[in-house]
mmCIF file of C-alpha atoms in Angstrom:
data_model
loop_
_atom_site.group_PDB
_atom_site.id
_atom_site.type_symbol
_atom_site.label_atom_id
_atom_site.label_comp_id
_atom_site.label_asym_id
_atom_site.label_seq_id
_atom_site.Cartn_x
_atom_site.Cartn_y
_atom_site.Cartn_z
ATOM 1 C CA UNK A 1 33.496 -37.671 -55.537
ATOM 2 C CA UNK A 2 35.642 -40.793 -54.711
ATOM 3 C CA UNK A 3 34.331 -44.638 -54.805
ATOM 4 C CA UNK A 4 34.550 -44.847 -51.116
ATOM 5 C CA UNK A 5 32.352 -41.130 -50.215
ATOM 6 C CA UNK A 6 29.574 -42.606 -53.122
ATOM 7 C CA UNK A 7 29.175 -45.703 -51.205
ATOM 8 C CA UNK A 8 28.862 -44.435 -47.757
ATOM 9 C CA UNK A 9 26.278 -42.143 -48.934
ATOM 10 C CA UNK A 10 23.992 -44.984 -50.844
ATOM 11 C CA UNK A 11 24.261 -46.866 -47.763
ATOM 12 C CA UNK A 12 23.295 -43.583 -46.120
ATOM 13 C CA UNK A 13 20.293 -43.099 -48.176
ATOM 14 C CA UNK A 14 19.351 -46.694 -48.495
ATOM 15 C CA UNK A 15 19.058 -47.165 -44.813
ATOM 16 C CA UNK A 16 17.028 -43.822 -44.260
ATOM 17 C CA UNK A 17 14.510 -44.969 -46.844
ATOM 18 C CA UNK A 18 14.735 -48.627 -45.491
ATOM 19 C CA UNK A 19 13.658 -46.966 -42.156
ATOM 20 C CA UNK A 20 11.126 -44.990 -43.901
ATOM 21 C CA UNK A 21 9.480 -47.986 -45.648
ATOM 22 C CA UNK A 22 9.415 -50.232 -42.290
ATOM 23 C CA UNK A 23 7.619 -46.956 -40.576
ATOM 24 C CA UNK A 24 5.355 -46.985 -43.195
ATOM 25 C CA UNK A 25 4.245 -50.185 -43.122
ATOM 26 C CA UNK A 26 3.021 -49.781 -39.225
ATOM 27 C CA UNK A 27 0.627 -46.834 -40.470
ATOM 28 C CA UNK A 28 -0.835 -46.880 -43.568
ATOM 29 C CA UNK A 29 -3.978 -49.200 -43.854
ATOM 30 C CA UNK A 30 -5.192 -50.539 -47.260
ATOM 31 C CA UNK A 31 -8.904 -50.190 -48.690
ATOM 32 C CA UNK A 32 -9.764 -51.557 -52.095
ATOM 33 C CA UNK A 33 -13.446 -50.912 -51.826
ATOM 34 C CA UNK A 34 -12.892 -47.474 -53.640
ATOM 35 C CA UNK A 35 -11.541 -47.569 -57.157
ATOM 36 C CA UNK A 36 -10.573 -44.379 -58.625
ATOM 37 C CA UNK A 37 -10.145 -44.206 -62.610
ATOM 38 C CA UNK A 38 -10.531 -41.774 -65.454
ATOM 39 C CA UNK A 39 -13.781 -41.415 -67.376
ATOM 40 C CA UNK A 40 -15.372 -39.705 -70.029
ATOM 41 C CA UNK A 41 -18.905 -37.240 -69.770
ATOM 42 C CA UNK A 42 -21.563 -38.275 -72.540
ATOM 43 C CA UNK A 43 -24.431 -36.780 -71.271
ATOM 44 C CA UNK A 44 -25.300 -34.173 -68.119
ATOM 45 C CA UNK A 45 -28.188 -33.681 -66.334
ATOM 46 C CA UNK A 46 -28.852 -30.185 -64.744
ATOM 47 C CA UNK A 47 -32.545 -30.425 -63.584
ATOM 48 C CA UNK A 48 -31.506 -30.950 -59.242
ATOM 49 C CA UNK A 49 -29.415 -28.262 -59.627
ATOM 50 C CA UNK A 50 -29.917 -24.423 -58.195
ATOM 51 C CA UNK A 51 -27.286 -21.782 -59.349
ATOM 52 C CA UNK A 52 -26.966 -18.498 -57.316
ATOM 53 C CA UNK A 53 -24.232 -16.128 -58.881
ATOM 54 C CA UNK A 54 -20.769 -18.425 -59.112
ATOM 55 C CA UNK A 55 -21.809 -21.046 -56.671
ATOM 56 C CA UNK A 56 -24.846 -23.649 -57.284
ATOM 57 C CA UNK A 57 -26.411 -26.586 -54.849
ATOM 58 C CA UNK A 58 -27.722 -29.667 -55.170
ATOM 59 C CA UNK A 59 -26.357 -32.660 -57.829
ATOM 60 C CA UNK A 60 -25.630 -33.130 -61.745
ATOM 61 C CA UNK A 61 -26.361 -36.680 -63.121
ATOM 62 C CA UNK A 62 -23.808 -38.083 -65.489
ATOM 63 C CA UNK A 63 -23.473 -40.576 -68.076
ATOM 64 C CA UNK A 64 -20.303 -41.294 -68.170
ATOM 65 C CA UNK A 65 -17.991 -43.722 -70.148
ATOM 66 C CA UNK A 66 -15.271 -45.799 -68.014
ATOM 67 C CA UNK A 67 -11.574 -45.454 -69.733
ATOM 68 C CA UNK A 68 -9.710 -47.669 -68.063
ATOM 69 C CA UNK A 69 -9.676 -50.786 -65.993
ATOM 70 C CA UNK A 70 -12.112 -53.513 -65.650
ATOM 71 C CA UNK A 71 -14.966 -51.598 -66.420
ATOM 72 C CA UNK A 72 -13.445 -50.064 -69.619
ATOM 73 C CA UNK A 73 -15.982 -49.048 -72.352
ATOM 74 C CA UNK A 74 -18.879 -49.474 -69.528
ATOM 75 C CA UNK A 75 -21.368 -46.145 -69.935
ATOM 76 C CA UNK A 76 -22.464 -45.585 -65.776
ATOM 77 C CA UNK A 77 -24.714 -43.085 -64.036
ATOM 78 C CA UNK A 78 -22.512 -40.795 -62.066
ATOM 79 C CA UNK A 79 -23.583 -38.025 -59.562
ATOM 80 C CA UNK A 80 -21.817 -34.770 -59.205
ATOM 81 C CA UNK A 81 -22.706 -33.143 -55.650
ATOM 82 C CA UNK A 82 -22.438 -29.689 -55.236
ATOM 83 C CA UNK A 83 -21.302 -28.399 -51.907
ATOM 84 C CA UNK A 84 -21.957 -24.838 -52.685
ATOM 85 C CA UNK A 85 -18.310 -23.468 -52.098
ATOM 86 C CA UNK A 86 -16.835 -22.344 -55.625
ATOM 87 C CA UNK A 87 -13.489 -23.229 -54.707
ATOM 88 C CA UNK A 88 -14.233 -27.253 -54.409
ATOM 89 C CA UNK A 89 -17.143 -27.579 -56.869
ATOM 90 C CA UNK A 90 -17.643 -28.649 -60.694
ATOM 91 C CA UNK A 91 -19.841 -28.280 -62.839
ATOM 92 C CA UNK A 92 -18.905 -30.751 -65.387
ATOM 93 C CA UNK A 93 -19.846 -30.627 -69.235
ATOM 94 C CA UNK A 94 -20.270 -33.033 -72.075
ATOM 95 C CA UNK A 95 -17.167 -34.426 -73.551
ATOM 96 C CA UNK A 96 -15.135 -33.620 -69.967
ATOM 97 C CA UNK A 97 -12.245 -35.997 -69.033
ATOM 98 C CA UNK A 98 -13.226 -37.020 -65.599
ATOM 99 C CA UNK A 99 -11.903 -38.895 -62.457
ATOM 100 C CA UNK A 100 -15.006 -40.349 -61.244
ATOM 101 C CA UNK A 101 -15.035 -42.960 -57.630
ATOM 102 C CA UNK A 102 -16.298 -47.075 -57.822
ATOM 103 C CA UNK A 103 -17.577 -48.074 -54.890
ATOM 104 C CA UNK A 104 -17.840 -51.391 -55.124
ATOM 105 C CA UNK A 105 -20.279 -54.018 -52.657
ATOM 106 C CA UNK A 106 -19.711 -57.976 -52.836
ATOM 107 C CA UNK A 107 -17.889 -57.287 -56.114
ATOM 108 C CA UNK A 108 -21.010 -55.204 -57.797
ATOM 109 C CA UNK A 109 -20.586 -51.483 -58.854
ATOM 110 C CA UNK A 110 -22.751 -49.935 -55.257
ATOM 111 C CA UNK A 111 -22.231 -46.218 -55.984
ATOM 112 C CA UNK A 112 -20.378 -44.072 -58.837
ATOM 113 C CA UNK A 113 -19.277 -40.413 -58.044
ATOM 114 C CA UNK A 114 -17.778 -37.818 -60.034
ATOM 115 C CA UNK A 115 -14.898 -36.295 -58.547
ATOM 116 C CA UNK A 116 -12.921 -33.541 -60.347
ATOM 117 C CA UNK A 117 -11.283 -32.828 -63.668
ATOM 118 C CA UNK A 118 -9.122 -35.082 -64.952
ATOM 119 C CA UNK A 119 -5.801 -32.925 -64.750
ATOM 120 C CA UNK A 120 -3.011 -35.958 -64.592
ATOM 121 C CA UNK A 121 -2.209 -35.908 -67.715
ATOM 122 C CA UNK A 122 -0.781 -31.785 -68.067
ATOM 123 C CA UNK A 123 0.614 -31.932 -64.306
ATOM 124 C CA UNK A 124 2.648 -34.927 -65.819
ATOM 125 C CA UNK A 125 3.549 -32.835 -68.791
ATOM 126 C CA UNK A 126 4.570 -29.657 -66.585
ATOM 127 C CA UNK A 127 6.553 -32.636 -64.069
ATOM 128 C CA UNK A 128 8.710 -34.067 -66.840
ATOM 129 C CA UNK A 129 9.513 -30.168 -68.384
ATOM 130 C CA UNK A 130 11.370 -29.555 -64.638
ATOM 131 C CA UNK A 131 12.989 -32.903 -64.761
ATOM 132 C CA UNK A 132 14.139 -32.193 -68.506
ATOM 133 C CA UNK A 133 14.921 -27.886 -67.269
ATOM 134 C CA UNK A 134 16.769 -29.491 -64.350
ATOM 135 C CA UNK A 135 18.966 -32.090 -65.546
ATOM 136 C CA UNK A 136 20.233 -30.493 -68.257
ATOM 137 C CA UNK A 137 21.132 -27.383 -66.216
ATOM 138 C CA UNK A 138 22.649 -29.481 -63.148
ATOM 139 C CA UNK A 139 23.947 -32.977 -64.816
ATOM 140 C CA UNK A 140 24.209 -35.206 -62.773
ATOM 141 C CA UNK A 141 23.499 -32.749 -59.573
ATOM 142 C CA UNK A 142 20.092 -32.223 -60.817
ATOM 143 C CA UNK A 143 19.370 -35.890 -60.860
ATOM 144 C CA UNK A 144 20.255 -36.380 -57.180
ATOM 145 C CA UNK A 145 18.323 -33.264 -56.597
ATOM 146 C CA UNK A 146 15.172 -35.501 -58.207
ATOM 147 C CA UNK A 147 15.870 -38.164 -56.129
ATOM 148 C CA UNK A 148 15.940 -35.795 -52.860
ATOM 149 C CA UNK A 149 12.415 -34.196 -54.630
ATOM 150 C CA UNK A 150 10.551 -37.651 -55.130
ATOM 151 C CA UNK A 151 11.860 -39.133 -51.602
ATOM 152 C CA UNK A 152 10.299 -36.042 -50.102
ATOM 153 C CA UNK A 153 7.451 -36.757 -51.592
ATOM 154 C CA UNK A 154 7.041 -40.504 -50.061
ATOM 155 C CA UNK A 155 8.024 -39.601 -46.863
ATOM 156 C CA UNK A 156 5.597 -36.586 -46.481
ATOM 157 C CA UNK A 157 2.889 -38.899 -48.094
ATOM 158 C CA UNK A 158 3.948 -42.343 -46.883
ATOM 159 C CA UNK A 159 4.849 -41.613 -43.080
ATOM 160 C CA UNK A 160 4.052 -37.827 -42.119
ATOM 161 C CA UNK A 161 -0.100 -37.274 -43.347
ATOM 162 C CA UNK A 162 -0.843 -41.500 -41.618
ATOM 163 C CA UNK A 163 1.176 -40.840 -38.736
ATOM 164 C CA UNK A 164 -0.903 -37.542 -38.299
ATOM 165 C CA UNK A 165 -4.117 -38.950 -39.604
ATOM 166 C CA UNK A 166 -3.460 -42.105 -37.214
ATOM 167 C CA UNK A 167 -3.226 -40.004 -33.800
ATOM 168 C CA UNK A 168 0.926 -39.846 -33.635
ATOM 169 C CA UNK A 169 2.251 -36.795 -31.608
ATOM 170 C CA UNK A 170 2.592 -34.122 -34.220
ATOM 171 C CA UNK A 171 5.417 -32.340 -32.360
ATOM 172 C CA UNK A 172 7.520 -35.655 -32.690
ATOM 173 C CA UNK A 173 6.459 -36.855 -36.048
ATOM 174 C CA UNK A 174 6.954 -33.565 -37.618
ATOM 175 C CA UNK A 175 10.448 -33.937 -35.711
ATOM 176 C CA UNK A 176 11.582 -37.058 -36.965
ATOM 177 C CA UNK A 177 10.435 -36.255 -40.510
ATOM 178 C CA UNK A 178 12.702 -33.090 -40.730
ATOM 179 C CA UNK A 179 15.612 -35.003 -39.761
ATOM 180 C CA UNK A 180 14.694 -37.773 -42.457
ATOM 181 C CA UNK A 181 14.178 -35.228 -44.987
ATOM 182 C CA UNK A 182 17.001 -32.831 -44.113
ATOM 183 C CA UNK A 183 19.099 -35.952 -44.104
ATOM 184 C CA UNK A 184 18.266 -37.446 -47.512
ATOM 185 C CA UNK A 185 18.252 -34.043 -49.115
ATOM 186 C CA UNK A 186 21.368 -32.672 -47.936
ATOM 187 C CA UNK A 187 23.646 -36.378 -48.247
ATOM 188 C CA UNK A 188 21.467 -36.885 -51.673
ATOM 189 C CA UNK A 189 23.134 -33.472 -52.970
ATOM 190 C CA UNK A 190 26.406 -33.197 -50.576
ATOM 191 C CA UNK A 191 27.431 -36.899 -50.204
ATOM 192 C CA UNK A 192 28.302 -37.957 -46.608
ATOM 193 C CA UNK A 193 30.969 -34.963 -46.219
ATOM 194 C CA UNK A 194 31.967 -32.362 -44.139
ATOM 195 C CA UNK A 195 29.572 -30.092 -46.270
ATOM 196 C CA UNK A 196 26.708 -32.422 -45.995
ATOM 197 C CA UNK A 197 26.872 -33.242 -42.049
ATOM 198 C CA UNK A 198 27.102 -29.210 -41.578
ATOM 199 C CA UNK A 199 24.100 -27.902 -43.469
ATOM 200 C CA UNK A 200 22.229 -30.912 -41.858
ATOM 201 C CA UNK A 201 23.259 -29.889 -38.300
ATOM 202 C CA UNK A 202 22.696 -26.375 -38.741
ATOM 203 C CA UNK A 203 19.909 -26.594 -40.462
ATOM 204 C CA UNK A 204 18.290 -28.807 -37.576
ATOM 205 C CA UNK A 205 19.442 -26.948 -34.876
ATOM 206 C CA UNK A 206 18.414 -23.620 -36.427
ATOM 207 C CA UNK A 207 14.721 -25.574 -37.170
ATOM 208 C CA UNK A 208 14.453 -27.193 -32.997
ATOM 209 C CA UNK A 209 14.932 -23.747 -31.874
ATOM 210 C CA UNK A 210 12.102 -22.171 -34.174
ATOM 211 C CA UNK A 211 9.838 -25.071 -33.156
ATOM 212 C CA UNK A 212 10.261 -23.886 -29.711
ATOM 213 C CA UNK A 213 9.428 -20.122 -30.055
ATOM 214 C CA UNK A 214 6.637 -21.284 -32.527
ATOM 215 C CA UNK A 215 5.185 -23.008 -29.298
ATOM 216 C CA UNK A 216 5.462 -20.022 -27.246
ATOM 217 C CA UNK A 217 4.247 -17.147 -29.171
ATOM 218 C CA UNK A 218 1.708 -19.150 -30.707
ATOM 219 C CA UNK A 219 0.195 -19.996 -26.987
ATOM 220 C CA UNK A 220 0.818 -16.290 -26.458
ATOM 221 C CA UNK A 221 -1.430 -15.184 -29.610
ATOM 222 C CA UNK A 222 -3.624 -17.557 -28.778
ATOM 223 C CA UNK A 223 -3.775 -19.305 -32.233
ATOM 224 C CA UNK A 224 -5.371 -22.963 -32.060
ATOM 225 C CA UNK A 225 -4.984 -24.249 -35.480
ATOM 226 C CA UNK A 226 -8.113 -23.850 -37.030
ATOM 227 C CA UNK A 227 -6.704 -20.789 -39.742
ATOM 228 C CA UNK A 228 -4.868 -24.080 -41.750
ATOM 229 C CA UNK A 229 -7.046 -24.552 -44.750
ATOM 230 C CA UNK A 230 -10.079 -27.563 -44.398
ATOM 231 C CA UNK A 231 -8.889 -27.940 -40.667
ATOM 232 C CA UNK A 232 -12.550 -27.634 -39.935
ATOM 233 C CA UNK A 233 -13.891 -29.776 -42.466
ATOM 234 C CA UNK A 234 -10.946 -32.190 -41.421
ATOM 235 C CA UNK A 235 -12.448 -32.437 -37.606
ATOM 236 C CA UNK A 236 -15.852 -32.979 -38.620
ATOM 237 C CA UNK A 237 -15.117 -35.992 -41.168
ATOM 238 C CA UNK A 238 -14.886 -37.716 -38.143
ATOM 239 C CA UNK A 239 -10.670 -36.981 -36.902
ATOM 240 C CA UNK A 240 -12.214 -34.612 -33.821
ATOM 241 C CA UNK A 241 -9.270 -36.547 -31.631
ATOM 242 C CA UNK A 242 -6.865 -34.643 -34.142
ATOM 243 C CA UNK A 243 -3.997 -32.149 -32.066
ATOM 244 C CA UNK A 244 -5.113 -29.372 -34.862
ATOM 245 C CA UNK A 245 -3.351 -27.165 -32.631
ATOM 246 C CA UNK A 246 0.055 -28.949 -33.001
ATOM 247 C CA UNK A 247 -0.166 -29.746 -36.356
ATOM 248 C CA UNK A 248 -0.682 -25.965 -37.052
ATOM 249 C CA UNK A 249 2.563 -25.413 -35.098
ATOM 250 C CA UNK A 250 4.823 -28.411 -37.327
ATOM 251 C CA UNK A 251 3.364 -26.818 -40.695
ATOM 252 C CA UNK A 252 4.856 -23.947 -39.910
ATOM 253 C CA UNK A 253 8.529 -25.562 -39.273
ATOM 254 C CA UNK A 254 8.171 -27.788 -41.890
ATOM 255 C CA UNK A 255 6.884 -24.607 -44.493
ATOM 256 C CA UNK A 256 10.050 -23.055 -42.804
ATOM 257 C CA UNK A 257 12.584 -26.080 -43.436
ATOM 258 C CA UNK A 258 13.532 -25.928 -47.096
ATOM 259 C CA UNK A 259 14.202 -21.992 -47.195
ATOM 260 C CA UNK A 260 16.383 -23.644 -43.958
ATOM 261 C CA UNK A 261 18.055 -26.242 -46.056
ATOM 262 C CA UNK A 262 18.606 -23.603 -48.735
ATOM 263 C CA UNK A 263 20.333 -21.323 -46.506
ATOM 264 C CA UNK A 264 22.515 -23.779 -44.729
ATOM 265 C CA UNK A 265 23.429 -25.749 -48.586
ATOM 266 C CA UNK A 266 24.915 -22.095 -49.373
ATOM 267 C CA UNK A 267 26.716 -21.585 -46.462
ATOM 268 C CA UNK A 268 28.671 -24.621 -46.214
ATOM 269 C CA UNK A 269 29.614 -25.032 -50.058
ATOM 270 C CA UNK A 270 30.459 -21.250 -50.261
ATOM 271 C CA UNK A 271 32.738 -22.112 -46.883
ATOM 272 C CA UNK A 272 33.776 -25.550 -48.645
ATOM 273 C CA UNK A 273 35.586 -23.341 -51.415
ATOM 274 C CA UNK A 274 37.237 -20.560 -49.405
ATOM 275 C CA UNK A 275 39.092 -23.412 -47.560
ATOM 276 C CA UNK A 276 39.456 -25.463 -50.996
ATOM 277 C CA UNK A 277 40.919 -21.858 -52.595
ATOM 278 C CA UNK A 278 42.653 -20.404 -49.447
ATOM 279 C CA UNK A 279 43.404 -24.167 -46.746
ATOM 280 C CA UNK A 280 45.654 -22.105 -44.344
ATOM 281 C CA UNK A 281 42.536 -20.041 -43.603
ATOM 282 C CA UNK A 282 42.415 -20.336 -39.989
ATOM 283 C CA UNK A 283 38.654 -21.333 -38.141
ATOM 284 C CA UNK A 284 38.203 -17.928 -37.122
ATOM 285 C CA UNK A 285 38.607 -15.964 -40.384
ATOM 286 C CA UNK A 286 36.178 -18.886 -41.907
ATOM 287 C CA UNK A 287 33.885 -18.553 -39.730
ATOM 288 C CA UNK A 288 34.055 -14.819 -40.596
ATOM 289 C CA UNK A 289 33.412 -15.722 -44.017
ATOM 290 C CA UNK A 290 30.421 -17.424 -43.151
ATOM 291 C CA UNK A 291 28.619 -15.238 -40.948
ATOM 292 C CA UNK A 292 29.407 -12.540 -43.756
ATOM 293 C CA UNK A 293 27.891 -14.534 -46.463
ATOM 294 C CA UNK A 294 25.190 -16.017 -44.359
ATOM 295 C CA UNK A 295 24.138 -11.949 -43.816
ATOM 296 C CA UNK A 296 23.590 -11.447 -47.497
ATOM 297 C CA UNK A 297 21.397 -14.321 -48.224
ATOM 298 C CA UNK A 298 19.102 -13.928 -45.289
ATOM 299 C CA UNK A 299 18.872 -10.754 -46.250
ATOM 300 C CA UNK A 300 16.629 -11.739 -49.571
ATOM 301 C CA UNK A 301 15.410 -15.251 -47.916
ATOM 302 C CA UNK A 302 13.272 -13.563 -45.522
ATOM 303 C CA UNK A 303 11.675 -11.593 -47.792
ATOM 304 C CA UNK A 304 11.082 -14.651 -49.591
ATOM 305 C CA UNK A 305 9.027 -16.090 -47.436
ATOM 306 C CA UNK A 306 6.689 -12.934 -46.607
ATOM 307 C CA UNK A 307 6.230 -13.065 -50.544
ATOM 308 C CA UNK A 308 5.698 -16.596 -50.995
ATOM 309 C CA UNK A 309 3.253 -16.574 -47.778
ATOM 310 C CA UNK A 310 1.250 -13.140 -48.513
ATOM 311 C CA UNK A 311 1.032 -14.614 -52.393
ATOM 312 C CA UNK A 312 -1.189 -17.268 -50.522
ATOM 313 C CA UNK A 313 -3.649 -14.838 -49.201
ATOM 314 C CA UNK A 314 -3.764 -12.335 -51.788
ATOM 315 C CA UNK A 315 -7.772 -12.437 -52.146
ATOM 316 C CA UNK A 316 -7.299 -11.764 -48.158
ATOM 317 C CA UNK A 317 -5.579 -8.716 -48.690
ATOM 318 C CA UNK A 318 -7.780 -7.396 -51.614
ATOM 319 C CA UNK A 319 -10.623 -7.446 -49.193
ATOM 320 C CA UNK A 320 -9.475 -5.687 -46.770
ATOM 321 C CA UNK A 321 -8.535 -2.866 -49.089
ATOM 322 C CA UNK A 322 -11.819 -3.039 -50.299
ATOM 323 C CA UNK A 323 -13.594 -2.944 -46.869
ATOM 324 C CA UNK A 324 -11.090 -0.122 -45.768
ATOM 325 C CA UNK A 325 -10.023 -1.983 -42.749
ATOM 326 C CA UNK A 326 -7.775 -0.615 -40.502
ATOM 327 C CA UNK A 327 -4.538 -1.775 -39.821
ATOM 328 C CA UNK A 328 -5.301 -2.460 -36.414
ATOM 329 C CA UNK A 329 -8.302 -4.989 -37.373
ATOM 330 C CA UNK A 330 -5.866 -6.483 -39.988
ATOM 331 C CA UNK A 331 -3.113 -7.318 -37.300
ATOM 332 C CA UNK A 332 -5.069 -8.643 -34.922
ATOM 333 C CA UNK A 333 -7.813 -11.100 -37.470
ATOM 334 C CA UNK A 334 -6.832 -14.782 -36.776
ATOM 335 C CA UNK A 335 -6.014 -15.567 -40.140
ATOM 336 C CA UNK A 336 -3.152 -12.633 -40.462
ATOM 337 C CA UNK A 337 -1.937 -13.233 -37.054
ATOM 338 C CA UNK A 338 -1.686 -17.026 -37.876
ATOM 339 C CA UNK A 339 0.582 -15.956 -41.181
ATOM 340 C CA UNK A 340 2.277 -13.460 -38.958
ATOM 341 C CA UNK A 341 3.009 -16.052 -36.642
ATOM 342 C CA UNK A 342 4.330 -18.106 -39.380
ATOM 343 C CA UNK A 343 6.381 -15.533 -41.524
ATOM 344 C CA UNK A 344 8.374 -14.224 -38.395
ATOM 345 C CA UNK A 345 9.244 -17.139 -36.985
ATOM 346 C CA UNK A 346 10.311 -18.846 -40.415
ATOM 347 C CA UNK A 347 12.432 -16.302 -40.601
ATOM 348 C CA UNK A 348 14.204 -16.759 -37.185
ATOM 349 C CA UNK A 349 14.564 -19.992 -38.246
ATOM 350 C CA UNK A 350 16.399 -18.473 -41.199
ATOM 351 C CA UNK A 351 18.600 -16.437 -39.107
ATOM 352 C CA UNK A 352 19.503 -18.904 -36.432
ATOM 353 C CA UNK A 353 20.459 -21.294 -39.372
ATOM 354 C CA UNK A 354 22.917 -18.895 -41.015
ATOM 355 C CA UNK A 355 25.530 -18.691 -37.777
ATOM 356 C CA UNK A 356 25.031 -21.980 -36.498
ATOM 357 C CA UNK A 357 26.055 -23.454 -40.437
ATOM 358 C CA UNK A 358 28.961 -21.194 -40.290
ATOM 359 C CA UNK A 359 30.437 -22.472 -36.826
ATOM 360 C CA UNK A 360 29.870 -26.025 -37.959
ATOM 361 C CA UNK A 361 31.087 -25.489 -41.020
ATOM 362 C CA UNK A 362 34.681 -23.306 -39.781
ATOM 363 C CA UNK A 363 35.434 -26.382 -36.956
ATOM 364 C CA UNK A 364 34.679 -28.945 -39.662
ATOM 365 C CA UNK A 365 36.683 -27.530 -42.475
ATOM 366 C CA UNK A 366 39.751 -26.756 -40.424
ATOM 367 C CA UNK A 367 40.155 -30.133 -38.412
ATOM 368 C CA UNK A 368 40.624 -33.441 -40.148
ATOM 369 C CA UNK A 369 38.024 -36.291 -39.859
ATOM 370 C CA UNK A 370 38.721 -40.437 -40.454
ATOM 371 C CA UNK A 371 35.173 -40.374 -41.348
ATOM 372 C CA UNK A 372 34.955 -37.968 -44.027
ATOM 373 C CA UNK A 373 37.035 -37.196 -46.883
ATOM 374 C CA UNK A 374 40.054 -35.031 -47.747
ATOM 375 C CA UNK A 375 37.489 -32.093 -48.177
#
């Protein structure tokens, strides 16, 4: 990569997360109120609580000892609320590391809650082991591919769940964020080249269309949102103004959009050899080349993402073995139809990425461009 391709793509990147950052700053509010730190269990109380099978009610009291900030060392009464759902609830023991809630009042400790496990510390451990796997497999590709994985994360956390939360169009939002991400993950990995510009447009194109005939055949199946897990509990923490509906409908694009990016990254480098290996291939016979490789990858991409999506209900499918339901119930229960829904048209998405890339890519790579490079 030349001087003059690395600094139009850091200008690239540094304006998309400059645009980012200046979003941001329009949506997310601030509350200090709530401090949330890691704590130690000394001593449990069990008497308020009822235990049926694997879930219990009511509340554990804990003494717990403060292990960090300004309350370090500090042994507070902590309460434990059980909701009754196995799935959220713990039941906390003596000598558990803890993340436990402050609330604080006029600068004076008001409430102290127990929260869940404290797990940092091992996801941090498991985080750095794919840093370490990744670098020293891709060099210096894996460490833009970090970059690409940790601006994802701001701009999912920083712009995408406010803007929802705050009322913003979730159509739109979810819009704008696949073109930011798209953008800074294929120019992150690509550079500003002919490769980069056509797995972004393909990919995009590929993802506008989906969103579209998401829309339809959702109205059509008459799916509202409410299958997307805590959607319910969501509404009633007092968001009942929420579009659950739409937001449904951009989870699925965005779930859809990195098998996308995947698809369209392979197309265009594979084409960006042939032409490197072979440059009096004409557009046509690239093209070919394209579509042809394009088949064979969305032929195991699709089946990707009915594996990755069923592994998410596989408790869902054990039960209905076990209550002998028949396929007919199975298809039409709002929970399948909703993964249905978003299976299928993921992969459409898949295949309308695949040609599109290849048609971008073919033009690209057999004209010459001032803006890009030789390549």
């Amino acid at each position: 990569m030349n001087t003059f391709k690395i600094k139009k793509t850091v200008i690239i990147l540094a304006l998309i997360l400059i645009i980012s950052i200046f979003i941001n700053n329009f949506m997310v509010d601030s509350n200090d109120s709530i401090s949330e730190i890691k704590a130690l269990v000394h001593k449990v109380d069990n008497s308020e609580v009822i235990r049926s099978g694997l879930t219990s009610i009511g509340y554990q009291t804990l003494d717990v000892e403060v292990l960090e900030g300004k309350y370090q060392g500090e042994v507070l009464e902590a309460t434990n609320q059980f909701t009754g759902s196995a799935e959220i609830d713990n039941s906390f023991q003596k000598g558990d590391k803890i993340l436990i809630a402050i609330k604080e009042k006029n600068g004076n400790i008001n409430a102290v809650k127990a929260i869940d496990l404290y797990r940092q510390n091992w996801e941090l451990i498991l985080f750095l082991l794919f840093v370490l796997l990744l670098i020293l497999y891709a060099g210096f590709t894996g460490v833009k591919a970090l970059f690409s994985f940790l601006a994802s994360l701001y701009v999912i956390w920083r712009i995408l769940i406010p803007g929802l939360l705050n009322g913003k169009d979730p159509l739109l939002l979810s819009t704008f964020v696949i073109t930011i991400l798209s953008a800074i993950i294929m120019f992150s990995i690509a550079g500003f080249s002919k490769k980069g510009v056509a797995a972004l447009v393909g990919t995009l194109s590929g993802l506008f269309i989906t969103m579209g005939i998401t829309i339809f055949f959702g109205g059509k199946l008459g799916l509202h949102g409410m299958t997307s897990p805590f959607s319910q509990t969501l509404l009633f923490s007092g968001h009942m103004d929420l579009k659950i509906k739409d937001i449904f409908y951009a989870s699925i694009i965005i779930g859809a959009s990195g098998a996308a990016m995947d698809i369209a990254m392979d197309i265009a480098a594979s084409m960006e050899e042939l032409k490197i290996k072979r440059p009096d291939m004409g557009m046509i016979e690239l093209i070919q080349s394209g579509f042809n490789i394009g088949r064979s990858v969305i032929g195991t991409m699709t089946t990707t993402l009915l594996l990755a999506y069923s592994g998410g209900y596989l408790t869902l499918l054990m039960l209905f073995m076990t209550k002998n339901a028949s396929l007919s119930r199975m298809m039409n229960f709002k929970m399948v139809s909703a993964e249905i829904l978003r299976t299928v048209t993921g992969s459409i998405g898949l295949v309308l990425v695949a040609p599109i890339t290849a048609i971008i890519a073919g033009w690209l790579y057999t004209y010459d461009f001032n803006l890009f490079s030789k390549k």
